[in-house]
CSV table of N, CA and C in Angstrom, one decimal:
chain,number,residue,atom,x,y,z
A,1,MET,N,-18.0,-27.7,0.6
A,1,MET,CA,-17.8,-26.6,1.5
A,1,MET,C,-18.3,-25.3,0.9
A,2,THR,N,-19.1,-24.5,1.6
A,2,THR,CA,-19.6,-23.2,1.0
A,2,THR,C,-18.5,-22.2,1.1
A,3,HIS,N,-18.7,-21.1,0.4
A,3,HIS,CA,-17.7,-20.0,0.4
A,3,HIS,C,-17.6,-19.4,1.8
A,4,PRO,N,-18.7,-19.1,2.5
A,4,PRO,CA,-18.6,-18.6,3.9
A,4,PRO,C,-17.9,-19.5,4.8
A,5,GLU,N,-18.1,-20.8,4.6
A,5,GLU,CA,-17.4,-21.8,5.5
A,5,GLU,C,-15.9,-21.8,5.2
A,6,LEU,N,-15.5,-21.7,3.9
A,6,LEU,CA,-14.1,-21.7,3.5
A,6,LEU,C,-13.4,-20.5,4.1
A,7,VAL,N,-14.1,-19.3,4.0
A,7,VAL,CA,-13.5,-18.1,4.6
A,7,VAL,C,-13.4,-18.2,6.1
A,8,ALA,N,-14.4,-18.7,6.8
A,8,ALA,CA,-14.3,-18.9,8.2
A,8,ALA,C,-13.2,-19.9,8.6
A,9,ARG,N,-12.9,-20.8,7.8
A,9,ARG,CA,-11.9,-21.8,8.1
A,9,ARG,C,-10.5,-21.3,7.8
A,10,LEU,N,-10.3,-20.5,6.8
A,10,LEU,CA,-9.0,-20.0,6.4
A,10,LEU,C,-8.6,-18.7,6.9
A,11,ALA,N,-9.5,-17.8,7.2
A,11,ALA,CA,-9.2,-16.4,7.6
A,11,ALA,C,-8.6,-16.5,9.0
A,12,LYS,N,-7.5,-15.8,9.2
A,12,LYS,CA,-6.8,-15.8,10.5
A,12,LYS,C,-7.6,-14.9,11.4
A,13,LEU,N,-7.8,-15.3,12.6
A,13,LEU,CA,-8.6,-14.6,13.6
A,13,LEU,C,-7.9,-13.3,14.0
A,14,ALA,N,-8.6,-12.2,14.1
A,14,ALA,CA,-8.1,-10.9,14.5
A,14,ALA,C,-7.3,-11.0,15.8
A,15,GLU,N,-7.8,-11.8,16.7
A,15,GLU,CA,-7.2,-11.9,18.0
A,15,GLU,C,-5.8,-12.5,17.8
A,16,GLU,N,-5.6,-13.5,16.9
A,16,GLU,CA,-4.3,-14.0,16.7
A,16,GLU,C,-3.3,-13.0,16.0
A,17,ILE,N,-3.9,-12.2,15.1
A,17,ILE,CA,-3.1,-11.2,14.5
A,17,ILE,C,-2.6,-10.2,15.5
A,18,ILE,N,-3.5,-9.8,16.4
A,18,ILE,CA,-3.1,-8.8,17.4
A,18,ILE,C,-2.1,-9.4,18.4
A,19,GLU,N,-2.3,-10.7,18.8
A,19,GLU,CA,-1.3,-11.3,19.7
A,19,GLU,C,0.1,-11.4,19.1
A,20,GLU,N,0.2,-11.6,17.8
A,20,GLU,CA,1.5,-11.7,17.1
A,20,GLU,C,2.0,-10.4,16.7
A,21,MET,N,1.3,-9.3,16.8
A,21,MET,CA,1.7,-8.0,16.4
A,21,MET,C,2.9,-7.5,17.1
A,22,THR,N,3.9,-7.0,16.4
A,22,THR,CA,5.1,-6.4,17.0
A,22,THR,C,5.2,-5.0,16.4
A,23,PRO,N,6.0,-4.1,17.0
A,23,PRO,CA,6.2,-2.8,16.4
A,23,PRO,C,6.7,-2.9,14.9
A,24,GLU,N,7.6,-3.9,14.7
A,24,GLU,CA,8.1,-4.1,13.3
A,24,GLU,C,7.0,-4.4,12.4
A,25,LYS,N,6.2,-5.4,12.8
A,25,LYS,CA,5.1,-5.8,11.9
A,25,LYS,C,4.1,-4.7,11.7
A,26,ALA,N,3.8,-3.9,12.7
A,26,ALA,CA,2.9,-2.8,12.6
A,26,ALA,C,3.4,-1.8,11.6
A,27,HIS,N,4.7,-1.5,11.7
A,27,HIS,CA,5.4,-0.6,10.7
A,27,HIS,C,5.3,-1.1,9.3
A,28,LEU,N,5.6,-2.4,9.1
A,28,LEU,CA,5.5,-3.0,7.8
A,28,LEU,C,4.1,-2.9,7.2
A,29,TRP,N,3.1,-3.2,8.1
A,29,TRP,CA,1.7,-3.1,7.7
A,29,TRP,C,1.3,-1.6,7.3
A,30,HIS,N,1.8,-0.7,8.1
A,30,HIS,CA,1.5,0.7,7.8
A,30,HIS,C,2.1,1.1,6.4
A,31,MET,N,3.4,0.8,6.2
A,31,MET,CA,4.0,1.1,4.9
A,31,MET,C,3.4,0.4,3.8
A,32,GLY,N,3.1,-0.8,3.9
A,32,GLY,CA,2.5,-1.6,2.8
A,32,GLY,C,1.1,-1.1,2.5
A,33,THR,N,0.3,-0.7,3.5
A,33,THR,CA,-1.0,-0.2,3.3
A,33,THR,C,-0.9,1.2,2.6
A,34,GLY,N,0.0,2.0,3.1
A,34,GLY,CA,0.2,3.3,2.5
A,34,GLY,C,0.6,3.2,1.0
A,35,ILE,N,1.4,2.3,0.6
A,35,ILE,CA,1.8,2.1,-0.8
A,35,ILE,C,0.6,1.8,-1.6
A,36,CYS,N,-0.2,0.9,-1.1
A,36,CYS,CA,-1.4,0.5,-1.9
A,36,CYS,C,-2.4,1.7,-2.0
A,37,THR,N,-2.6,2.4,-0.9
A,37,THR,CA,-3.5,3.5,-0.9
A,37,THR,C,-3.0,4.6,-1.9
A,38,GLU,N,-1.8,5.0,-1.8
A,38,GLU,CA,-1.2,6.0,-2.7
A,38,GLU,C,-1.2,5.5,-4.2
A,39,ALA,N,-0.9,4.3,-4.4
A,39,ALA,CA,-1.0,3.7,-5.8
A,39,ALA,C,-2.4,3.8,-6.4
A,40,GLY,N,-3.4,3.6,-5.5
A,40,GLY,CA,-4.8,3.7,-6.0
A,40,GLY,C,-5.1,5.2,-6.3
A,41,GLU,N,-4.6,6.1,-5.5
A,41,GLU,CA,-4.9,7.5,-5.8
A,41,GLU,C,-4.2,7.9,-7.1
A,42,LEU,N,-3.0,7.4,-7.3
A,42,LEU,CA,-2.3,7.7,-8.6
A,42,LEU,C,-3.0,7.1,-9.8
A,43,LEU,N,-3.5,5.9,-9.6
A,43,LEU,CA,-4.3,5.3,-10.7
A,43,LEU,C,-5.5,6.1,-11.0
A,44,ASP,N,-6.2,6.6,-10.0
A,44,ASP,CA,-7.4,7.4,-10.2
A,44,ASP,C,-7.1,8.6,-11.0
A,45,ALA,N,-6.0,9.3,-10.7
A,45,ALA,CA,-5.6,10.4,-11.5
A,45,ALA,C,-5.3,10.1,-13.0
A,46,VAL,N,-4.7,8.9,-13.2
A,46,VAL,CA,-4.5,8.5,-14.6
A,46,VAL,C,-5.8,8.1,-15.3
A,47,LYS,N,-6.7,7.4,-14.5
A,47,LYS,CA,-8.0,7.0,-15.1
A,47,LYS,C,-8.8,8.2,-15.5
A,48,LYS,N,-8.7,9.3,-14.8
A,48,LYS,CA,-9.5,10.5,-15.2
A,48,LYS,C,-9.0,11.0,-16.6
A,49,ASN,N,-7.7,10.9,-16.8
A,49,ASN,CA,-7.2,11.3,-18.1
A,49,ASN,C,-7.6,10.3,-19.2
A,50,VAL,N,-7.3,9.0,-18.9
A,50,VAL,CA,-7.5,8.0,-20.0
A,50,VAL,C,-9.0,7.8,-20.3
A,51,CYS,N,-9.8,7.6,-19.3
A,51,CYS,CA,-11.2,7.3,-19.5
A,51,CYS,C,-12.1,8.4,-19.7
A,52,TYR,N,-11.8,9.6,-19.1
A,52,TYR,CA,-12.7,10.7,-19.1
A,52,TYR,C,-12.1,11.9,-19.8
A,53,ASN,N,-11.0,11.7,-20.4
A,53,ASN,CA,-10.3,12.8,-21.2
A,53,ASN,C,-10.1,14.1,-20.5
A,54,LYS,N,-9.9,14.0,-19.2
A,54,LYS,CA,-9.6,15.2,-18.4
A,54,LYS,C,-8.1,15.4,-18.4
A,55,PRO,N,-7.6,16.6,-18.4
A,55,PRO,CA,-6.2,16.8,-18.4
A,55,PRO,C,-5.5,16.2,-17.1
A,56,ILE,N,-4.3,15.7,-17.3
A,56,ILE,CA,-3.6,15.2,-16.1
A,56,ILE,C,-3.4,16.3,-15.1
A,57,ASP,N,-3.8,16.0,-13.9
A,57,ASP,CA,-3.5,17.0,-12.8
A,57,ASP,C,-2.1,16.7,-12.3
A,58,ARG,N,-1.2,17.5,-12.9
A,58,ARG,CA,0.3,17.2,-12.7
A,58,ARG,C,0.6,17.4,-11.2
A,59,GLU,N,0.1,18.4,-10.6
A,59,GLU,CA,0.4,18.6,-9.2
A,59,GLU,C,-0.1,17.5,-8.3
A,60,ASN,N,-1.2,16.9,-8.6
A,60,ASN,CA,-1.7,15.8,-7.9
A,60,ASN,C,-0.9,14.5,-8.1
A,61,VAL,N,-0.5,14.3,-9.4
A,61,VAL,CA,0.4,13.2,-9.7
A,61,VAL,C,1.7,13.3,-9.0
A,62,ILE,N,2.3,14.5,-8.9
A,62,ILE,CA,3.6,14.7,-8.2
A,62,ILE,C,3.4,14.4,-6.7
A,63,GLU,N,2.3,14.9,-6.2
A,63,GLU,CA,2.0,14.6,-4.8
A,63,GLU,C,1.9,13.1,-4.5
A,64,GLU,N,1.1,12.4,-5.3
A,64,GLU,CA,0.9,11.0,-5.1
A,64,GLU,C,2.3,10.2,-5.3
A,65,LEU,N,3.1,10.6,-6.3
A,65,LEU,CA,4.4,10.0,-6.4
A,65,LEU,C,5.3,10.2,-5.2
A,66,GLY,N,5.2,11.4,-4.7
A,66,GLY,CA,5.9,11.7,-3.5
A,66,GLY,C,5.5,10.9,-2.3
A,67,ASP,N,4.2,10.7,-2.2
A,67,ASP,CA,3.6,9.9,-1.1
A,67,ASP,C,4.1,8.5,-1.3
A,68,LEU,N,4.1,8.0,-2.5
A,68,LEU,CA,4.6,6.6,-2.7
A,68,LEU,C,6.0,6.5,-2.3
A,69,GLU,N,6.8,7.5,-2.7
A,69,GLU,CA,8.3,7.5,-2.3
A,69,GLU,C,8.4,7.4,-0.8
A,70,PHE,N,7.6,8.1,-0.1
A,70,PHE,CA,7.6,8.2,1.4
A,70,PHE,C,7.4,6.7,1.9
A,71,TYR,N,6.4,6.1,1.5
A,71,TYR,CA,6.0,4.8,2.0
A,71,TYR,C,7.0,3.7,1.5
A,72,LEU,N,7.5,3.8,0.3
A,72,LEU,CA,8.5,2.9,-0.2
A,72,LEU,C,9.8,3.0,0.6
A,73,GLU,N,10.2,4.3,0.9
A,73,GLU,CA,11.4,4.5,1.7
A,73,GLU,C,11.2,3.9,3.1
A,74,GLY,N,10.1,4.1,3.7
A,74,GLY,CA,9.8,3.5,5.0
A,74,GLY,C,9.9,2.0,5.0
A,75,LEU,N,9.4,1.4,4.0
A,75,LEU,CA,9.4,-0.1,3.9
A,75,LEU,C,10.8,-0.6,3.6
A,76,ARG,N,11.5,0.1,2.7
A,76,ARG,CA,12.9,-0.3,2.4
A,76,ARG,C,13.8,-0.1,3.7
A,77,ALA,N,13.6,0.9,4.4
A,77,ALA,CA,14.4,1.2,5.6
A,77,ALA,C,14.2,0.1,6.6
A,78,ARG,N,13.0,-0.3,6.9
A,78,ARG,CA,12.6,-1.3,7.9
A,78,ARG,C,13.2,-2.6,7.5
A,79,LEU,N,13.3,-2.9,6.2
A,79,LEU,CA,13.8,-4.2,5.7
A,79,LEU,C,15.3,-4.2,5.3
A,80,ALA,N,15.9,-3.0,5.6
A,80,ALA,CA,17.3,-2.9,5.2
A,80,ALA,C,17.6,-3.1,3.7
A,81,ILE,N,16.8,-2.5,2.9
A,81,ILE,CA,16.9,-2.6,1.5
A,81,ILE,C,17.2,-1.2,1.0
A,82,THR,N,18.2,-1.0,0.2
A,82,THR,CA,18.5,0.3,-0.3
A,82,THR,C,17.7,0.6,-1.6
A,83,ARG,N,17.5,1.8,-1.8
A,83,ARG,CA,16.9,2.2,-3.1
A,83,ARG,C,17.7,1.7,-4.3
A,84,GLU,N,19.0,1.8,-4.2
A,84,GLU,CA,19.9,1.4,-5.2
A,84,GLU,C,19.7,-0.1,-5.5
A,85,GLU,N,19.5,-0.9,-4.5
A,85,GLU,CA,19.2,-2.4,-4.7
A,85,GLU,C,18.0,-2.6,-5.5
A,86,VAL,N,17.0,-1.8,-5.2
A,86,VAL,CA,15.7,-1.9,-5.9
A,86,VAL,C,15.8,-1.5,-7.4
A,87,LEU,N,16.5,-0.3,-7.6
A,87,LEU,CA,16.7,0.2,-8.9
A,87,LEU,C,17.6,-0.7,-9.8
């Protein structure tokens, strides 16, 4: 089996995903995607310091950490998980 055939066979059809979408699932997707996006932005700030010897942009790091906290709280709240449980 070729790689394109494997992907075609295993990838869930968008129509199925949409059919099964609920407000709860949409919220979970939004929070999970936000966490990944903000983590990438935080990593980019660190990369600039580590790889390119630029000073850490402290304000940007604080902003990205705050954004991560926002999405983490949204995910925890939807799943009834407290911050204390995580810590």
